[in-house]
Amino acid sequence: MIVIFNLKQNLKLGYILNIETATKNCSVALAKDGKTIFCKEIAQEGYSHAERLHVFIEEIIKEAGITFKDLSAIAVSQGPGSYTGLRIGVSAAKGLCYALDIPLIAVDTLQALASQVTISSGLIIPMIDARRMEVYSAFFSPTLEKKREVLAEIIAENSFGDLQETLYFVGDCAEKCKSVLNKDNYVFLEDIKYPSAKEMSALSYEKFKINDTVDVAYFEPYYLKDFMITAPKK
């Protein structure tokens, strides 16, 4: 099911288009002053990013009643995440930036995922599935300050065992991780599975205000691990 978010208010010139394709969720949001105005997204088991992304972008621009020339910047989820998904999102973002001569903003995928959590204490641990028992994860404070850098790690019973505060886990790894991460201070927020372009809006706006952009020509997604190509089974 495609989720459509629409909040028509205070539409003015100068928008940021946010693109999130790092996971199964193909998500596009149009924002003004850090607030999401329109968002379209769909999360499917079979990745549909190549088919959906450009359609969502064109539909949002049309429904907002603006043109691509009204965009001030493009923001893209930088990873970690799916190799193919990240390539599709970054390629689309770069193409728009080149064509429109506007800056490119890179947003931390795990920070966008963590920003869906509202807590007053403890740590937020967003996790993205990296197959088997491996995940991409980081630590964030309630104010989204990064407390530990992104790692690709194998989840085991002793993972995060040295942390005494309440840990709030979000992402698409709950089902496989709950069987081994079962201490009293572990809380799984299973409704929060995927990063969304909606949560990128505030993050990209803060970067835009201080001109925190990346080089369109040389920017590459943050894969964290090398992409492995395996021979097909006979």
Tab-separated table of N, CA, C and O in Angstrom, residues 114-169:
chain	number	residue	atom	x	y	z
A	114	ALA	N	16.462	6.902	13.617
A	114	ALA	CA	16.406	7.184	15.058
A	114	ALA	C	15.509	8.371	15.376
A	114	ALA	O	14.910	8.440	16.463
A	115	SER	N	15.367	9.303	14.443
A	115	SER	CA	14.587	10.512	14.709
A	115	SER	C	13.085	10.239	14.823
A	115	SER	O	12.326	11.124	15.209
A	116	GLN	N	12.662	9.025	14.522
A	116	GLN	CA	11.254	8.665	14.703
A	116	GLN	C	10.921	8.344	16.160
A	116	GLN	O	9.759	8.136	16.501
A	117	VAL	N	11.946	8.299	17.002
A	117	VAL	CA	11.769	7.948	18.415
A	117	VAL	C	11.781	9.206	19.272
A	117	VAL	O	12.658	10.057	19.123
A	118	THR	N	10.819	9.296	20.196
A	118	THR	CA	10.776	10.403	21.151
A	118	THR	C	10.930	9.842	22.552
A	118	THR	O	10.051	9.148	23.065
A	119	ILE	N	12.066	10.097	23.183
A	119	ILE	CA	12.339	9.646	24.543
A	119	ILE	C	13.021	10.772	25.304
A	119	ILE	O	13.540	11.715	24.715
A	120	SER	N	13.019	10.668	26.630
A	120	SER	CA	13.668	11.683	27.461
A	120	SER	C	14.989	11.202	28.037
A	120	SER	O	15.810	11.999	28.487
A	121	SER	N	15.196	9.883	28.044
A	121	SER	CA	16.445	9.323	28.558
A	121	SER	C	16.711	7.993	27.878
A	121	SER	O	15.830	7.423	27.227
A	122	GLY	N	17.940	7.515	28.045
A	122	GLY	CA	18.305	6.252	27.414
A	122	GLY	C	19.011	6.484	26.087
A	122	GLY	O	19.423	7.603	25.759
A	123	LEU	N	19.177	5.418	25.324
A	123	LEU	CA	19.826	5.478	24.026
A	123	LEU	C	18.918	4.885	22.946
A	123	LEU	O	18.202	3.912	23.194
A	124	ILE	N	18.968	5.478	21.771
A	124	ILE	CA	18.256	4.948	20.609
A	124	ILE	C	19.268	4.181	19.767
A	124	ILE	O	20.328	4.710	19.430
A	125	ILE	N	18.936	2.933	19.441
A	125	ILE	CA	19.821	2.123	18.609
A	125	ILE	C	19.071	1.707	17.347
A	125	ILE	O	18.336	0.718	17.336
A	126	PRO	N	19.214	2.484	16.276
A	126	PRO	CA	18.602	2.100	15.006
A	126	PRO	C	19.428	0.992	14.355
A	126	PRO	O	20.665	1.033	14.376
A	127	MET	N	18.738	0.004	13.798
A	127	MET	CA	19.430	-1.108	13.167
A	127	MET	C	18.809	-1.387	11.800
A	127	MET	O	17.590	-1.415	11.658
A	128	ILE	N	19.664	-1.619	10.809
A	128	ILE	CA	19.232	-1.987	9.470
A	128	ILE	C	19.757	-3.374	9.169
A	128	ILE	O	20.935	-3.670	9.402
A	129	ASP	N	18.898	-4.227	8.674
A	129	ASP	CA	19.253	-5.611	8.408
A	129	ASP	C	20.375	-5.712	7.381
A	129	ASP	O	20.315	-5.099	6.316
A	130	ALA	N	21.404	-6.485	7.725
A	130	ALA	CA	22.511	-6.737	6.805
A	130	ALA	C	22.643	-8.235	6.527
A	130	ALA	O	23.729	-8.725	6.242
A	131	ARG	N	21.536	-8.960	6.660
A	131	ARG	CA	21.442	-10.399	6.392
A	131	ARG	C	22.006	-11.238	7.538
A	131	ARG	O	22.871	-10.804	8.267
A	132	ARG	N	21.480	-12.434	7.662
A	132	ARG	CA	21.791	-13.365	8.746
A	132	ARG	C	21.646	-12.618	10.074
A	132	ARG	O	20.647	-11.965	10.304
A	133	MET	N	22.624	-12.717	10.971
A	133	MET	CA	22.520	-12.019	12.254
A	133	MET	C	23.333	-10.725	12.271
A	133	MET	O	23.624	-10.189	13.330
A	134	GLU	N	23.662	-10.213	11.112
A	134	GLU	CA	24.436	-8.978	11.038
A	134	GLU	C	23.516	-7.780	10.828
A	134	GLU	O	22.500	-7.882	10.132
A	135	VAL	N	23.867	-6.664	11.443
A	135	VAL	CA	23.100	-5.431	11.299
A	135	VAL	C	24.054	-4.250	11.133
A	135	VAL	O	25.229	-4.321	11.507
A	136	TYR	N	23.537	-3.166	10.567
A	136	TYR	CA	24.199	-1.875	10.603
A	136	TYR	C	23.558	-1.102	11.743
A	136	TYR	O	22.330	-0.959	11.792
A	137	SER	N	24.349	-0.578	12.655
A	137	SER	CA	23.761	0.107	13.811
A	137	SER	C	24.638	1.255	14.271
A	137	SER	O	25.816	1.359	13.915
A	138	ALA	N	24.040	2.115	15.088
A	138	ALA	CA	24.744	3.221	15.726
A	138	ALA	C	23.987	3.554	17.002
A	138	ALA	O	22.890	3.031	17.241
A	139	PHE	N	24.563	4.415	17.838
A	139	PHE	CA	23.905	4.864	19.068
A	139	PHE	C	23.581	6.346	18.941
A	139	PHE	O	24.425	7.131	18.497
A	140	PHE	N	22.372	6.719	19.380
A	140	PHE	CA	21.985	8.130	19.397
A	140	PHE	C	21.353	8.485	20.736
A	140	PHE	O	20.634	7.684	21.333
A	141	SER	N	21.624	9.711	21.176
A	141	SER	CA	20.999	10.232	22.386
A	141	SER	C	19.562	10.650	22.073
A	141	SER	O	19.159	10.698	20.897
A	142	PRO	N	18.757	10.973	23.091
A	142	PRO	CA	17.392	11.446	22.840
A	142	PRO	C	17.337	12.701	21.960
A	142	PRO	O	16.328	12.962	21.315
A	143	THR	N	18.440	13.474	21.908
A	143	THR	CA	18.491	14.676	21.061
A	143	THR	C	19.158	14.392	19.713
A	143	THR	O	19.523	15.322	18.993
A	144	LEU	N	19.336	13.109	19.393
A	144	LEU	CA	19.903	12.647	18.128
A	144	LEU	C	21.391	12.953	17.970
A	144	LEU	O	21.908	12.984	16.859
A	145	GLU	N	22.074	13.137	19.082
A	145	GLU	CA	23.528	13.247	19.040
A	145	GLU	C	24.108	11.837	18.905
A	145	GLU	O	23.736	10.926	19.655
A	146	LYS	N	25.007	11.657	17.949
A	146	LYS	CA	25.576	10.325	17.728
A	146	LYS	C	26.559	9.995	18.844
A	146	LYS	O	27.525	10.706	19.075
A	147	LYS	N	26.308	8.879	19.532
A	147	LYS	CA	27.133	8.461	20.654
A	147	LYS	C	28.086	7.329	20.295
A	147	LYS	O	29.015	7.042	21.055
A	148	ARG	N	27.827	6.655	19.195
A	148	ARG	CA	28.761	5.656	18.676
A	148	ARG	C	28.637	5.602	17.176
A	148	ARG	O	27.536	5.685	16.623
A	149	GLU	N	29.758	5.502	16.510
A	149	GLU	CA	29.754	5.501	15.049
A	149	GLU	C	29.076	4.252	14.494
A	149	GLU	O	28.871	3.268	15.204
A	150	VAL	N	28.768	4.304	13.228
A	150	VAL	CA	28.087	3.204	12.555
A	150	VAL	C	29.022	2.002	12.447
A	150	VAL	O	30.196	2.133	12.093
A	151	LEU	N	28.467	0.819	12.761
A	151	LEU	CA	29.217	-0.422	12.640
A	151	LEU	C	28.373	-1.474	11.939
A	151	LEU	O	27.142	-1.462	12.039
A	152	ALA	N	29.039	-2.384	11.261
A	152	ALA	CA	28.397	-3.615	10.806
A	152	ALA	C	28.797	-4.674	11.820
A	152	ALA	O	29.983	-4.975	11.974
A	153	GLU	N	27.834	-5.212	12.540
A	153	GLU	CA	28.170	-6.116	13.632
A	153	GLU	C	27.247	-7.321	13.684
A	153	GLU	O	26.078	-7.250	13.295
A	154	ILE	N	27.790	-8.430	14.172
A	154	ILE	CA	27.013	-9.652	14.365
A	154	ILE	C	26.343	-9.564	15.736
A	154	ILE	O	27.003	-9.357	16.753
A	155	ILE	N	25.021	-9.714	15.761
A	155	ILE	CA	24.278	-9.635	17.020
A	155	ILE	C	24.339	-10.968	17.753
A	155	ILE	O	24.034	-12.027	17.193
A	156	ALA	N	24.757	-10.896	19.041
A	156	ALA	CA	24.835	-12.076	19.895
A	156	ALA	C	24.301	-11.710	21.274
A	156	ALA	O	23.943	-10.549	21.538
A	157	GLU	N	24.259	-12.677	22.182
A	157	GLU	CA	23.683	-12.450	23.504
A	157	GLU	C	24.417	-11.359	24.282
A	157	GLU	O	23.815	-10.653	25.092
A	158	ASN	N	25.700	-11.225	24.044
A	158	ASN	CA	26.481	-10.229	24.795
A	158	ASN	C	26.536	-8.870	24.108
A	158	ASN	O	27.190	-7.946	24.602
A	159	SER	N	25.867	-8.709	22.976
A	159	SER	CA	25.859	-7.418	22.289
A	159	SER	C	25.212	-6.357	23.169
A	159	SER	O	24.156	-6.594	23.767
A	160	PHE	N	25.852	-5.202	23.273
A	160	PHE	CA	25.365	-4.050	24.045
A	160	PHE	C	25.286	-4.349	25.546
A	160	PHE	O	24.660	-3.599	26.299
A	161	GLY	N	25.907	-5.440	25.989
A	161	GLY	CA	25.799	-5.852	27.389
A	161	GLY	C	26.454	-4.900	28.367
A	161	GLY	O	26.146	-4.936	29.564
A	162	ASP	N	27.359	-4.047	27.916
A	162	ASP	CA	28.028	-3.111	28.811
A	162	ASP	C	27.236	-1.827	29.020
A	162	ASP	O	27.655	-0.953	29.776
A	163	LEU	N	26.089	-1.698	28.375
A	163	LEU	CA	25.267	-0.494	28.500
A	163	LEU	C	24.163	-0.736	29.530
A	163	LEU	O	23.381	-1.682	29.413
A	164	GLN	N	24.084	0.131	30.510
A	164	GLN	CA	23.133	-0.046	31.596
A	164	GLN	C	21.833	0.733	31.417
A	164	GLN	O	20.807	0.388	31.996
A	165	GLU	N	21.878	1.800	30.595
A	165	GLU	CA	20.671	2.591	30.399
A	165	GLU	C	19.663	1.828	29.532
A	165	GLU	O	19.975	0.790	28.960
A	166	THR	N	18.455	2.345	29.472
A	166	THR	CA	17.434	1.726	28.633
A	166	THR	C	17.793	1.927	27.167
A	166	THR	O	18.119	3.037	26.748
A	167	LEU	N	17.755	0.840	26.405
A	167	LEU	CA	18.097	0.880	24.990
A	167	LEU	C	16.839	0.675	24.161
A	167	LEU	O	16.106	-0.303	24.361
A	168	TYR	N	16.587	1.601	23.255
A	168	TYR	CA	15.402	1.532	22.401
A	168	TYR	C	15.846	1.134	20.996
A	168	TYR	O	16.518	1.895	20.300
A	169	PHE	N	15.456	-0.063	20.585
A	169	PHE	CA	15.849	-0.585	19.288
A	169	PHE	C	14.756	-0.329	18.257
A	169	PHE	O	13.573	-0.606	18.503
